XYZ file of C-alpha atoms in Angstrom:
306
model
C 0.000 0.000 0.000
C 3.000 2.318 0.407
C 3.892 2.019 -3.280
C 1.623 4.960 -3.993
C 3.702 7.156 -1.676
C 7.135 5.908 -2.740
C 8.137 4.133 -5.945
C 10.851 2.261 -4.052
C 8.348 0.632 -1.693
C 7.750 -2.039 -4.324
C 11.257 -3.448 -3.661
C 10.574 -4.636 -0.076
C 7.079 -5.685 -1.223
C 8.600 -8.024 -3.809
C 11.234 -9.243 -1.351
C 8.668 -10.206 1.283
C 6.468 -11.661 -1.461
C 9.318 -14.046 -2.279
C 9.771 -14.908 1.412
C 6.037 -15.571 1.679
C 6.006 -17.724 -1.456
C 8.744 -20.071 -0.299
C 7.445 -20.256 3.263
C 4.422 -22.341 2.241
C 2.009 -23.000 -0.616
C -0.512 -20.531 0.801
C 2.175 -17.856 0.558
C 1.471 -17.666 -3.180
C -1.673 -15.752 -2.255
C 0.410 -12.647 -1.583
C 0.846 -11.986 -5.321
C -2.919 -11.885 -5.872
C -3.474 -9.725 -2.799
C -0.742 -7.347 -3.955
C -2.371 -7.050 -7.376
C -5.643 -6.055 -5.720
C -3.849 -3.405 -3.667
C -2.117 -1.837 -6.671
C -5.347 -1.699 -8.699
C -6.714 1.014 -6.401
C -3.626 3.226 -6.666
C -3.948 6.620 -8.248
C -0.204 7.168 -8.844
C 2.139 4.977 -10.901
C -0.480 2.233 -11.113
C 0.455 0.929 -14.566
C 4.198 0.724 -13.981
C 3.644 -0.792 -10.518
C 1.279 -3.403 -11.958
C 3.797 -4.253 -14.686
C 6.690 -4.697 -12.229
C 4.542 -6.677 -9.788
C 3.053 -8.864 -12.538
C 6.446 -9.706 -14.103
C 7.914 -10.437 -10.662
C 4.970 -12.636 -9.726
C 5.081 -14.651 -12.966
C 8.845 -15.126 -12.585
C 8.473 -16.375 -9.000
C 5.636 -18.718 -9.997
C 7.834 -20.222 -12.725
C 10.736 -20.711 -10.310
C 8.376 -22.121 -7.675
C 6.801 -24.751 -9.921
C 9.935 -25.629 -11.909
C 11.792 -26.131 -8.646
C 9.108 -28.562 -7.491
C 7.555 -31.642 -9.017
C 5.381 -30.209 -11.771
C 4.168 -33.669 -12.800
C 2.168 -33.811 -9.575
C 0.033 -30.852 -10.576
C -2.120 -33.014 -12.834
C -2.341 -35.673 -10.135
C -3.597 -33.136 -7.626
C -6.414 -31.954 -9.871
C -9.770 -33.418 -8.938
C -12.881 -32.467 -10.979
C -14.910 -32.778 -7.768
C -13.491 -29.459 -6.552
C -16.038 -27.709 -8.796
C -18.923 -29.744 -7.390
C -21.038 -28.952 -4.343
C -18.543 -30.943 -2.287
C -15.697 -28.710 -3.451
C -17.678 -25.559 -2.676
C -18.508 -26.851 0.799
C -14.863 -27.758 1.401
C -13.926 -24.184 0.468
C -16.517 -22.771 2.868
C -15.474 -25.207 5.611
C -11.962 -23.775 5.379
C -13.153 -20.203 5.896
C -15.354 -21.185 8.840
C -12.736 -23.348 10.546
C -12.778 -22.811 14.309
C -15.689 -20.411 13.969
C -18.553 -22.872 14.409
C -18.941 -26.468 15.494
C -18.217 -29.200 12.961
C -21.765 -29.446 11.654
C -21.763 -29.265 7.867
C -24.746 -26.919 7.592
C -23.352 -24.491 10.161
C -19.898 -24.534 8.571
C -21.302 -23.878 5.098
C -23.570 -21.089 6.363
C -20.807 -19.397 8.356
C -18.306 -19.768 5.506
C -20.751 -18.221 3.039
C -21.379 -15.313 5.414
C -17.660 -14.677 5.822
C -17.101 -14.857 2.048
C -19.918 -12.418 1.269
C -18.719 -9.993 3.952
C -15.298 -9.796 2.302
C -16.389 -9.741 -1.335
C -19.215 -7.179 -1.105
C -16.914 -4.188 -0.355
C -14.643 -5.272 -3.219
C -17.568 -5.389 -5.646
C -19.039 -2.129 -4.356
C -15.820 -0.141 -4.686
C -14.995 -1.754 -8.041
C -18.337 -0.500 -9.389
C -17.824 2.926 -7.822
C -14.174 2.957 -8.986
C -13.107 4.271 -5.634
C -10.386 3.320 -3.209
C -11.783 1.582 -0.098
C -9.328 3.098 2.413
C -11.249 1.986 5.503
C -11.651 -1.547 4.215
C -8.322 -2.077 2.436
C -6.299 -3.895 5.150
C -9.270 -6.022 6.148
C -10.053 -6.957 2.552
C -6.396 -7.940 2.195
C -6.704 -10.117 5.308
C -9.783 -11.757 3.847
C -8.240 -12.315 0.427
C -5.298 -14.126 1.992
C -7.705 -16.664 3.463
C -9.812 -16.908 0.310
C -6.830 -17.711 -1.921
C -5.374 -19.979 0.742
C -8.667 -21.871 0.831
C -8.580 -22.176 -2.964
C -5.051 -23.618 -2.923
C -6.025 -26.036 -0.172
C -9.084 -27.238 -2.086
C -6.930 -27.801 -5.162
C -4.154 -29.654 -3.375
C -5.860 -31.336 -0.417
C -9.477 -31.843 -1.444
C -11.290 -34.457 0.589
C -14.824 -35.687 -0.029
C -15.192 -36.178 3.727
C -14.661 -32.485 4.414
C -11.661 -33.184 6.646
C -8.993 -30.470 6.574
C -5.735 -31.031 8.498
C -5.292 -28.333 11.125
C -1.825 -27.399 9.848
C -3.367 -26.245 6.556
C -6.040 -23.952 7.954
C -4.145 -21.618 10.232
C -4.760 -18.736 7.825
C -8.540 -19.142 7.964
C -8.569 -16.861 11.008
C -7.616 -13.931 8.740
C -10.974 -14.210 6.958
C -12.859 -14.341 10.249
C -11.091 -11.264 11.620
C -11.661 -9.440 8.328
C -15.360 -10.296 8.216
C -15.900 -9.224 11.839
C -14.186 -5.851 11.325
C -15.911 -5.183 7.980
C -19.330 -5.941 9.459
C -18.520 -3.653 12.406
C -17.504 -0.808 10.063
C -20.716 -1.216 8.057
C -22.876 -1.213 11.183
C -21.052 1.844 12.512
C -21.619 3.669 9.215
C -25.337 2.834 9.290
C -25.512 3.835 12.957
C -23.837 7.204 12.310
C -26.186 7.976 9.387
C -29.342 6.892 11.171
C -31.238 9.507 13.137
C -34.412 7.851 14.413
C -33.473 4.163 14.644
C -30.089 4.196 16.338
C -31.217 1.851 19.120
C -32.545 -0.663 16.605
C -29.265 -0.684 14.643
C -27.259 -1.008 17.865
C -29.502 -3.850 19.089
C -29.082 -5.757 15.830
C -25.302 -5.392 16.007
C -25.199 -6.550 19.645
C -27.236 -9.640 18.671
C -24.931 -10.406 15.720
C -21.811 -9.888 17.835
C -23.226 -12.099 20.606
C -23.905 -14.892 18.112
C -20.293 -14.638 16.933
C -18.967 -14.894 20.497
C -21.201 -17.894 21.199
C -19.998 -19.521 17.953
C -16.370 -19.063 18.985
C -17.042 -20.400 22.475
C -18.797 -23.566 21.330
C -16.174 -24.267 18.689
C -13.198 -23.870 20.974
C -14.880 -25.983 23.628
C -15.312 -28.747 21.049
C -11.733 -28.223 19.853
C -10.444 -28.614 23.394
C -12.331 -31.889 23.800
C -11.025 -33.244 20.495
C -7.502 -32.151 21.350
C -7.652 -33.832 24.734
C -8.883 -37.105 23.229
C -6.171 -37.037 20.555
C -3.467 -36.295 23.121
C -4.657 -39.164 25.309
C -4.668 -41.559 22.354
C -1.152 -40.572 21.292
C 0.131 -40.971 24.851
C -1.259 -44.502 25.000
C 0.244 -45.317 21.591
C 3.668 -43.968 22.613
C 3.616 -45.944 25.842
C 2.759 -49.092 23.883
C 5.542 -48.578 21.343
C 8.132 -47.968 24.023
C 7.343 -51.398 25.435
C 9.908 -53.833 24.001
C 7.371 -56.701 23.935
C 4.480 -54.880 22.291
C 4.426 -57.475 19.450
C 2.457 -55.176 17.161
C -0.493 -54.897 19.486
C -0.581 -51.113 19.253
C -3.108 -51.030 16.434
C -6.369 -49.338 17.175
C -9.303 -50.178 14.904
C -11.033 -47.000 16.088
C -8.194 -44.855 14.811
C -7.083 -46.065 11.336
C -4.312 -43.518 10.954
C -0.821 -43.920 9.524
C 0.444 -45.572 12.705
C -1.716 -48.604 11.961
C -0.520 -48.825 8.358
C 3.034 -49.045 9.675
C 2.460 -51.785 12.184
C -0.135 -53.992 10.526
C 2.497 -55.515 8.196
C 5.518 -55.030 10.413
C 5.746 -58.770 11.043
C 7.053 -59.145 7.485
C 10.054 -56.976 8.345
C 10.512 -58.908 11.541
C 10.510 -62.280 9.726
C 13.045 -61.045 7.175
C 15.109 -59.283 9.840
C 14.894 -55.989 8.027
C 14.397 -52.398 9.116
C 14.465 -51.998 12.910
C 14.817 -55.790 13.312
C 18.091 -56.177 11.399
C 20.759 -58.064 13.353
C 23.745 -56.101 12.085
C 22.758 -52.585 11.049
C 24.728 -51.412 8.021
C 25.483 -47.928 6.839
C 25.846 -47.644 3.073
C 28.492 -45.242 1.840
C 27.413 -45.535 -1.793
C 24.363 -46.172 -3.918
C 24.968 -49.811 -5.072
C 23.206 -49.609 -8.444
C 25.338 -46.671 -9.559
C 28.288 -49.034 -10.032
C 28.467 -51.344 -13.066
C 29.714 -54.397 -11.173
C 26.442 -54.498 -9.250
C 24.364 -54.941 -12.416
C 25.517 -58.513 -13.026
C 22.847 -59.878 -10.697
C 20.047 -57.824 -12.203
C 17.509 -59.309 -14.603
C 17.843 -56.206 -16.791
C 14.099 -55.898 -17.352
C 11.921 -52.839 -17.103
C 8.823 -54.824 -16.233
C 7.640 -54.054 -12.721
C 7.069 -57.139 -10.592
C 5.504 -55.437 -7.583
C 5.008 -52.207 -5.755
C 7.130 -50.153 -3.414
C 5.276 -49.183 -0.266
């Protein structure tokens, strides 16, 4: 936002955009948010957009070339454009805001989305700069784009979103709350005869929000406590030298179970943690020609690597 005051402000903006990009996939959102910010400039808008756009495209190319681009097609799921994909998107925005009831999450997510997008649409039509709303719209856009990236890369028909991927959803909730407050304050200041009614409506809305937070965090605490207890029991079991693969829990089919359900195969073959004489390889055997003499020299796969 300081680019309008100083042409050199775009340098630290680009620098921190790069830091954001390579700090996590959701960091890519900063380039879209920055574009929105520059669009409402009155000074040097075209040259700023050009510099920002070229920088963003360059960083995107480096980002995706540096990674495994072949996985992009694997990540794509046509279901993201279905009602399930839309709900998943809304669930992200409403994370931690309401209890995990699909209807409530969809309703809250839609409310948050509308609260953020309406000022953007209004000021785009009016062709004005939304100074009061700008930082809060930016907060909201970060979450919106982050939700979009998460839907694309981690879409789940069950609606489950790992907690590590939704930390930025709180930006949308803060943005929506502040934007709604600004709107109510504007209506309150312009109203002469119905100030009490406007204030009462806002108090009711704000109270509902507080209740929603309270119920959600109470549920989150219960879930966290249960998960912590389960992990403590699992750790205690694994630290027992005679556990004999009895640590599986049919009620919790997570990755721990997938490790131990076939561990007896490693034990029978004396591989992995059961090897008698652990060896440390100082080379990659197949990179040396003399090790090829025992190979069948066929490209036909005979099994799978788990």
